[in-house]
Amino acid sequence: MIKTILLDGYNVMNKFNERSRLSGMSLEKKREYLARYMAAWKARESFRGEICLVFDGADNTVHGYGSDYLFGIRCVYAARDEEADGRILRLIRDA
């Protein structure tokens, strides 16, 4: 069985913001930073599963509903009126 780590992208980014790593960056740059960070973690830990960052739809002005990959990390963008929590639950249910 392939393991998948599902993360609420904005919740994780808020933790980084508390440490000032992302202050001053645009939302798109913050998403890229997080994906790059998780790709480095995946390589360092030799994690063979998938890492999926899920982002709320309300703050999503760059990407439409759907998903893409940044630095080998799957990024899922919820529908405009959907929160990441609901999208994460649907991903689990549909797995």
mmCIF file of N, CA and C in Angstrom:
data_model
loop_
_atom_site.group_PDB
_atom_site.id
_atom_site.type_symbol
_atom_site.label_atom_id
_atom_site.label_comp_id
_atom_site.label_asym_id
_atom_site.label_seq_id
_atom_site.Cartn_x
_atom_site.Cartn_y
_atom_site.Cartn_z
ATOM 1 N N MET A 1 0.834 -1.177 0.000
ATOM 2 C CA MET A 1 0.000 0.000 0.000
ATOM 3 C C MET A 1 0.889 1.254 0.000
ATOM 4 N N ILE A 2 0.572 2.188 -0.874
ATOM 5 C CA ILE A 2 1.303 3.449 -0.927
ATOM 6 C C ILE A 2 0.717 4.401 0.106
ATOM 7 N N LYS A 3 1.574 4.962 0.910
ATOM 8 C CA LYS A 3 1.134 5.910 1.927
ATOM 9 C C LYS A 3 1.062 7.306 1.327
ATOM 10 N N THR A 4 0.085 8.056 1.798
ATOM 11 C CA THR A 4 -0.076 9.435 1.375
ATOM 12 C C THR A 4 -0.168 10.320 2.601
ATOM 13 N N ILE A 5 0.574 11.401 2.589
ATOM 14 C CA ILE A 5 0.471 12.409 3.640
ATOM 15 C C ILE A 5 -0.351 13.556 3.075
ATOM 16 N N LEU A 6 -1.468 13.861 3.719
ATOM 17 C CA LEU A 6 -2.327 14.976 3.327
ATOM 18 C C LEU A 6 -2.137 16.107 4.322
ATOM 19 N N LEU A 7 -1.816 17.292 3.818
ATOM 20 C CA LEU A 7 -1.587 18.447 4.687
ATOM 21 C C LEU A 7 -2.440 19.627 4.235
ATOM 22 N N ASP A 8 -3.022 20.325 5.188
ATOM 23 C CA ASP A 8 -3.702 21.579 4.905
ATOM 24 C C ASP A 8 -2.606 22.619 4.682
ATOM 25 N N GLY A 9 -2.397 22.995 3.438
ATOM 26 C CA GLY A 9 -1.271 23.843 3.071
ATOM 27 C C GLY A 9 -1.205 25.160 3.815
ATOM 28 N N TYR A 10 -2.348 25.831 3.973
ATOM 29 C CA TYR A 10 -2.316 27.133 4.635
ATOM 30 C C TYR A 10 -2.055 27.004 6.135
ATOM 31 N N ASN A 11 -2.529 25.930 6.756
ATOM 32 C CA ASN A 11 -2.225 25.726 8.177
ATOM 33 C C ASN A 11 -0.722 25.546 8.384
ATOM 34 N N VAL A 12 -0.087 24.777 7.506
ATOM 35 C CA VAL A 12 1.355 24.583 7.611
ATOM 36 C C VAL A 12 2.084 25.897 7.333
ATOM 37 N N MET A 13 1.633 26.628 6.312
ATOM 38 C CA MET A 13 2.278 27.906 5.994
ATOM 39 C C MET A 13 2.164 28.884 7.162
ATOM 40 N N ASN A 14 1.047 28.854 7.873
ATOM 41 C CA ASN A 14 0.897 29.745 9.033
ATOM 42 C C ASN A 14 1.931 29.440 10.102
ATOM 43 N N LYS A 15 2.283 28.182 10.267
ATOM 44 C CA LYS A 15 3.339 27.827 11.223
ATOM 45 C C LYS A 15 4.683 28.387 10.769
ATOM 46 N N PHE A 16 4.958 28.314 9.472
ATOM 47 C CA PHE A 16 6.185 28.907 8.944
ATOM 48 C C PHE A 16 6.159 30.423 9.141
ATOM 49 N N ASN A 17 4.997 31.048 8.919
ATOM 50 C CA ASN A 17 4.875 32.495 9.091
ATOM 51 C C ASN A 17 5.208 32.911 10.512
ATOM 52 N N GLU A 18 4.822 32.081 11.487
ATOM 53 C CA GLU A 18 5.118 32.389 12.890
ATOM 54 C C GLU A 18 6.625 32.451 13.117
ATOM 55 N N ARG A 19 7.377 31.751 12.295
ATOM 56 C CA ARG A 19 8.839 31.754 12.412
ATOM 57 C C ARG A 19 9.470 32.734 11.432
ATOM 58 N N SER A 20 8.662 33.534 10.773
ATOM 59 C CA SER A 20 9.093 34.593 9.851
ATOM 60 C C SER A 20 9.811 34.095 8.600
ATOM 61 N N ARG A 21 9.724 32.820 8.282
ATOM 62 C CA ARG A 21 10.382 32.317 7.077
ATOM 63 C C ARG A 21 9.687 32.803 5.804
ATOM 64 N N LEU A 22 8.403 33.066 5.897
ATOM 65 C CA LEU A 22 7.650 33.403 4.701
ATOM 66 C C LEU A 22 7.185 34.852 4.671
ATOM 67 N N SER A 23 7.544 35.616 5.659
ATOM 68 C CA SER A 23 7.042 36.993 5.707
ATOM 69 C C SER A 23 7.505 37.775 4.482
ATOM 70 N N GLY A 24 6.604 38.532 3.929
ATOM 71 C CA GLY A 24 6.911 39.347 2.772
ATOM 72 C C GLY A 24 6.748 38.647 1.432
ATOM 73 N N MET A 25 6.530 37.337 1.430
ATOM 74 C CA MET A 25 6.356 36.598 0.176
ATOM 75 C C MET A 25 4.897 36.659 -0.272
ATOM 76 N N SER A 26 4.697 36.595 -1.585
ATOM 77 C CA SER A 26 3.331 36.495 -2.113
ATOM 78 C C SER A 26 2.776 35.113 -1.774
ATOM 79 N N LEU A 27 1.478 34.969 -1.865
ATOM 80 C CA LEU A 27 0.838 33.686 -1.570
ATOM 81 C C LEU A 27 1.363 32.593 -2.499
ATOM 82 N N GLU A 28 1.548 32.922 -3.762
ATOM 83 C CA GLU A 28 2.066 31.938 -4.707
ATOM 84 C C GLU A 28 3.482 31.508 -4.332
ATOM 85 N N LYS A 29 4.335 32.447 -3.946
ATOM 86 C CA LYS A 29 5.704 32.126 -3.529
ATOM 87 C C LYS A 29 5.706 31.287 -2.251
ATOM 88 N N LYS A 30 4.772 31.562 -1.360
ATOM 89 C CA LYS A 30 4.661 30.763 -0.131
ATOM 90 C C LYS A 30 4.303 29.318 -0.462
ATOM 91 N N ARG A 31 3.367 29.130 -1.402
ATOM 92 C CA ARG A 31 2.997 27.769 -1.817
ATOM 93 C C ARG A 31 4.197 27.060 -2.434
ATOM 94 N N GLU A 32 4.938 27.772 -3.276
ATOM 95 C CA GLU A 32 6.129 27.181 -3.895
ATOM 96 C C GLU A 32 7.171 26.818 -2.839
ATOM 97 N N TYR A 33 7.387 27.687 -1.872
ATOM 98 C CA TYR A 33 8.350 27.428 -0.798
ATOM 99 C C TYR A 33 7.955 26.167 -0.038
ATOM 100 N N LEU A 34 6.674 26.059 0.307
ATOM 101 C CA LEU A 34 6.205 24.897 1.059
ATOM 102 C C LEU A 34 6.380 23.620 0.245
ATOM 103 N N ALA A 35 6.043 23.651 -1.030
ATOM 104 C CA ALA A 35 6.209 22.463 -1.877
ATOM 105 C C ALA A 35 7.688 22.079 -1.974
ATOM 106 N N ARG A 36 8.554 23.052 -2.136
ATOM 107 C CA ARG A 36 9.996 22.797 -2.203
ATOM 108 C C ARG A 36 10.504 22.222 -0.877
ATOM 109 N N TYR A 37 10.029 22.766 0.228
ATOM 110 C CA TYR A 37 10.406 22.281 1.558
ATOM 111 C C TYR A 37 9.979 20.827 1.731
ATOM 112 N N MET A 38 8.732 20.512 1.340
ATOM 113 C CA MET A 38 8.227 19.145 1.493
ATOM 114 C C MET A 38 8.945 18.179 0.555
ATOM 115 N N ALA A 39 9.333 18.638 -0.634
ATOM 116 C CA ALA A 39 10.106 17.790 -1.549
ATOM 117 C C ALA A 39 11.465 17.455 -0.943
ATOM 118 N N ALA A 40 12.089 18.444 -0.307
ATOM 119 C CA ALA A 40 13.381 18.198 0.352
ATOM 120 C C ALA A 40 13.206 17.240 1.523
ATOM 121 N N TRP A 41 12.140 17.404 2.295
ATOM 122 C CA TRP A 41 11.864 16.500 3.422
ATOM 123 C C TRP A 41 11.665 15.078 2.907
ATOM 124 N N LYS A 42 10.878 14.950 1.829
ATOM 125 C CA LYS A 42 10.597 13.630 1.252
ATOM 126 C C LYS A 42 11.889 12.932 0.842
ATOM 127 N N ALA A 43 12.798 13.662 0.208
ATOM 128 C CA ALA A 43 14.081 13.087 -0.211
ATOM 129 C C ALA A 43 14.949 12.749 0.998
ATOM 130 N N ARG A 44 15.008 13.654 1.961
ATOM 131 C CA ARG A 44 15.849 13.451 3.142
ATOM 132 C C ARG A 44 15.388 12.246 3.957
ATOM 133 N N GLU A 45 14.081 12.071 4.053
ATOM 134 C CA GLU A 45 13.516 10.975 4.859
ATOM 135 C C GLU A 45 13.307 9.693 4.053
ATOM 136 N N SER A 46 13.617 9.740 2.758
ATOM 137 C CA SER A 46 13.403 8.597 1.858
ATOM 138 C C SER A 46 11.954 8.122 1.889
ATOM 139 N N PHE A 47 11.036 9.057 1.973
ATOM 140 C CA PHE A 47 9.608 8.740 1.984
ATOM 141 C C PHE A 47 9.176 8.370 0.577
ATOM 142 N N ARG A 48 8.620 7.182 0.421
ATOM 143 C CA ARG A 48 8.270 6.679 -0.902
ATOM 144 C C ARG A 48 6.817 6.937 -1.282
ATOM 145 N N GLY A 49 6.038 7.455 -0.382
ATOM 146 C CA GLY A 49 4.643 7.725 -0.674
ATOM 147 C C GLY A 49 4.448 9.083 -1.325
ATOM 148 N N GLU A 50 3.203 9.497 -1.373
ATOM 149 C CA GLU A 50 2.858 10.785 -1.963
ATOM 150 C C GLU A 50 2.608 11.809 -0.867
ATOM 151 N N ILE A 51 3.034 13.022 -1.111
ATOM 152 C CA ILE A 51 2.715 14.142 -0.233
ATOM 153 C C ILE A 51 1.766 15.035 -1.003
ATOM 154 N N CYS A 52 0.667 15.374 -0.357
ATOM 155 C CA CYS A 52 -0.362 16.170 -1.004
ATOM 156 C C CYS A 52 -0.675 17.379 -0.134
ATOM 157 N N LEU A 53 -0.450 18.568 -0.677
ATOM 158 C CA LEU A 53 -0.793 19.814 0.002
ATOM 159 C C LEU A 53 -2.144 20.267 -0.521
ATOM 160 N N VAL A 54 -3.071 20.531 0.383
ATOM 161 C CA VAL A 54 -4.421 20.949 -0.002
ATOM 162 C C VAL A 54 -4.620 22.391 0.433
ATOM 163 N N PHE A 55 -5.065 23.219 -0.506
ATOM 164 C CA PHE A 55 -5.239 24.644 -0.244
ATOM 165 C C PHE A 55 -6.704 25.038 -0.357
ATOM 166 N N ASP A 56 -7.137 25.935 0.531
ATOM 167 C CA ASP A 56 -8.502 26.470 0.499
ATOM 168 C C ASP A 56 -8.775 27.114 -0.846
ATOM 169 N N GLY A 57 -10.039 27.090 -1.246
ATOM 170 C CA GLY A 57 -10.415 27.707 -2.511
ATOM 171 C C GLY A 57 -10.573 29.211 -2.435
ATOM 172 N N ALA A 58 -10.944 29.746 -1.280
ATOM 173 C CA ALA A 58 -11.221 31.179 -1.163
ATOM 174 C C ALA A 58 -9.998 32.033 -1.477
ATOM 175 N N ASP A 59 -8.817 31.558 -1.116
ATOM 176 C CA ASP A 59 -7.588 32.321 -1.335
ATOM 177 C C ASP A 59 -6.901 31.951 -2.649
ATOM 178 N N ASN A 60 -7.546 31.141 -3.418
ATOM 179 C CA ASN A 60 -6.915 30.612 -4.616
ATOM 180 C C ASN A 60 -7.271 31.469 -5.822
ATOM 181 N N THR A 61 -6.449 32.437 -6.118
ATOM 182 C CA THR A 61 -6.688 33.287 -7.280
ATOM 183 C C THR A 61 -5.766 32.937 -8.439
ATOM 184 N N VAL A 62 -4.725 32.155 -8.171
ATOM 185 C CA VAL A 62 -3.757 31.811 -9.216
ATOM 186 C C VAL A 62 -4.179 30.550 -9.947
ATOM 187 N N HIS A 63 -4.602 29.548 -9.198
ATOM 188 C CA HIS A 63 -4.948 28.260 -9.776
ATOM 189 C C HIS A 63 -6.462 28.068 -9.715
ATOM 190 N N GLY A 64 -6.977 27.373 -10.683
ATOM 191 C CA GLY A 64 -8.383 26.999 -10.621
ATOM 192 C C GLY A 64 -8.556 25.758 -9.773
ATOM 193 N N TYR A 65 -9.784 25.329 -9.619
ATOM 194 C CA TYR A 65 -10.088 24.088 -8.903
ATOM 195 C C TYR A 65 -9.360 22.953 -9.598
ATOM 196 N N GLY A 66 -8.755 22.074 -8.838
ATOM 197 C CA GLY A 66 -8.056 20.933 -9.410
ATOM 198 C C GLY A 66 -6.746 20.693 -8.701
ATOM 199 N N SER A 67 -5.782 20.175 -9.441
ATOM 200 C CA SER A 67 -4.490 19.888 -8.820
ATOM 201 C C SER A 67 -3.380 19.983 -9.848
ATOM 202 N N ASP A 68 -2.187 20.162 -9.337
ATOM 203 C CA ASP A 68 -0.989 20.108 -10.160
ATOM 204 C C ASP A 68 0.166 19.673 -9.271
ATOM 205 N N TYR A 69 1.356 19.660 -9.812
ATOM 206 C CA TYR A 69 2.533 19.250 -9.053
ATOM 207 C C TYR A 69 3.554 20.377 -9.045
ATOM 208 N N LEU A 70 4.102 20.655 -7.863
ATOM 209 C CA LEU A 70 5.193 21.604 -7.699
ATOM 210 C C LEU A 70 6.346 20.853 -7.058
ATOM 211 N N PHE A 71 7.467 20.788 -7.732
ATOM 212 C CA PHE A 71 8.653 20.117 -7.203
ATOM 213 C C PHE A 71 8.357 18.663 -6.814
ATOM 214 N N GLY A 72 7.450 18.026 -7.549
ATOM 215 C CA GLY A 72 7.096 16.633 -7.285
ATOM 216 C C GLY A 72 6.086 16.443 -6.165
ATOM 217 N N ILE A 73 5.574 17.514 -5.616
ATOM 218 C CA ILE A 73 4.580 17.457 -4.545
ATOM 219 C C ILE A 73 3.215 17.794 -5.134
ATOM 220 N N ARG A 74 2.247 16.938 -4.888
ATOM 221 C CA ARG A 74 0.898 17.188 -5.403
ATOM 222 C C ARG A 74 0.263 18.339 -4.631
ATOM 223 N N CYS A 75 -0.255 19.290 -5.352
ATOM 224 C CA CYS A 75 -0.953 20.430 -4.758
ATOM 225 C C CYS A 75 -2.390 20.414 -5.251
ATOM 226 N N VAL A 76 -3.316 20.327 -4.316
ATOM 227 C CA VAL A 76 -4.740 20.284 -4.638
ATOM 228 C C VAL A 76 -5.352 21.606 -4.237
ATOM 229 N N TYR A 77 -6.120 22.180 -5.143
ATOM 230 C CA TYR A 77 -6.776 23.459 -4.896
ATOM 231 C C TYR A 77 -8.271 23.217 -4.806
ATOM 232 N N ALA A 78 -8.840 23.516 -3.640
ATOM 233 C CA ALA A 78 -10.263 23.314 -3.407
ATOM 234 C C ALA A 78 -11.071 24.264 -4.290
ATOM 235 N N ALA A 79 -12.332 23.951 -4.453
ATOM 236 C CA ALA A 79 -13.231 24.843 -5.184
ATOM 237 C C ALA A 79 -13.314 26.174 -4.452
ATOM 238 N N ARG A 80 -13.698 27.207 -5.160
ATOM 239 C CA ARG A 80 -13.692 28.566 -4.609
ATOM 240 C C ARG A 80 -14.404 28.683 -3.266
ATOM 241 N N ASP A 81 -15.491 27.974 -3.079
ATOM 242 C CA ASP A 81 -16.264 28.080 -1.835
ATOM 243 C C ASP A 81 -15.989 26.926 -0.874
ATOM 244 N N GLU A 82 -14.918 26.202 -1.102
ATOM 245 C CA GLU A 82 -14.598 25.023 -0.305
ATOM 246 C C GLU A 82 -13.339 25.263 0.523
ATOM 247 N N GLU A 83 -13.335 24.750 1.745
ATOM 248 C CA GLU A 83 -12.141 24.825 2.586
ATOM 249 C C GLU A 83 -11.311 23.560 2.401
ATOM 250 N N ALA A 84 -10.048 23.661 2.729
ATOM 251 C CA ALA A 84 -9.141 22.521 2.582
ATOM 252 C C ALA A 84 -9.606 21.325 3.414
ATOM 253 N N ASP A 85 -10.144 21.581 4.602
ATOM 254 C CA ASP A 85 -10.585 20.476 5.463
ATOM 255 C C ASP A 85 -11.614 19.597 4.751
ATOM 256 N N GLY A 86 -12.587 20.226 4.119
ATOM 257 C CA GLY A 86 -13.612 19.470 3.396
ATOM 258 C C GLY A 86 -13.029 18.707 2.223
ATOM 259 N N ARG A 87 -12.098 19.329 1.520
ATOM 260 C CA ARG A 87 -11.454 18.679 0.379
ATOM 261 C C ARG A 87 -10.610 17.497 0.847
ATOM 262 N N ILE A 88 -9.913 17.648 1.969
ATOM 263 C CA ILE A 88 -9.120 16.548 2.529
ATOM 264 C C ILE A 88 -10.037 15.371 2.874
ATOM 265 N N LEU A 89 -11.159 15.662 3.516
ATOM 266 C CA LEU A 89 -12.111 14.584 3.850
ATOM 267 C C LEU A 89 -12.615 13.878 2.598
ATOM 268 N N ARG A 90 -12.882 14.621 1.534
ATOM 269 C CA ARG A 90 -13.339 13.986 0.287
ATOM 270 C C ARG A 90 -12.230 13.140 -0.325
ATOM 271 N N LEU A 91 -10.980 13.615 -0.264
ATOM 272 C CA LEU A 91 -9.874 12.820 -0.796
ATOM 273 C C LEU A 91 -9.728 11.496 -0.041
ATOM 274 N N ILE A 92 -9.903 11.547 1.277
ATOM 275 C CA ILE A 92 -9.816 10.323 2.079
ATOM 276 C C ILE A 92 -10.969 9.397 1.742
ATOM 277 N N ARG A 93 -12.165 9.949 1.687
ATOM 278 C CA ARG A 93 -13.356 9.144 1.403
ATOM 279 C C ARG A 93 -13.272 8.490 0.032
ATOM 280 N N ASP A 94 -12.735 9.208 -0.954
ATOM 281 C CA ASP A 94 -12.681 8.705 -2.324
ATOM 282 C C ASP A 94 -11.492 7.802 -2.593
ATOM 283 N N ALA A 95 -10.604 7.648 -1.612
ATOM 284 C CA ALA A 95 -9.392 6.830 -1.820
ATOM 285 C C ALA A 95 -9.717 5.351 -1.880
#
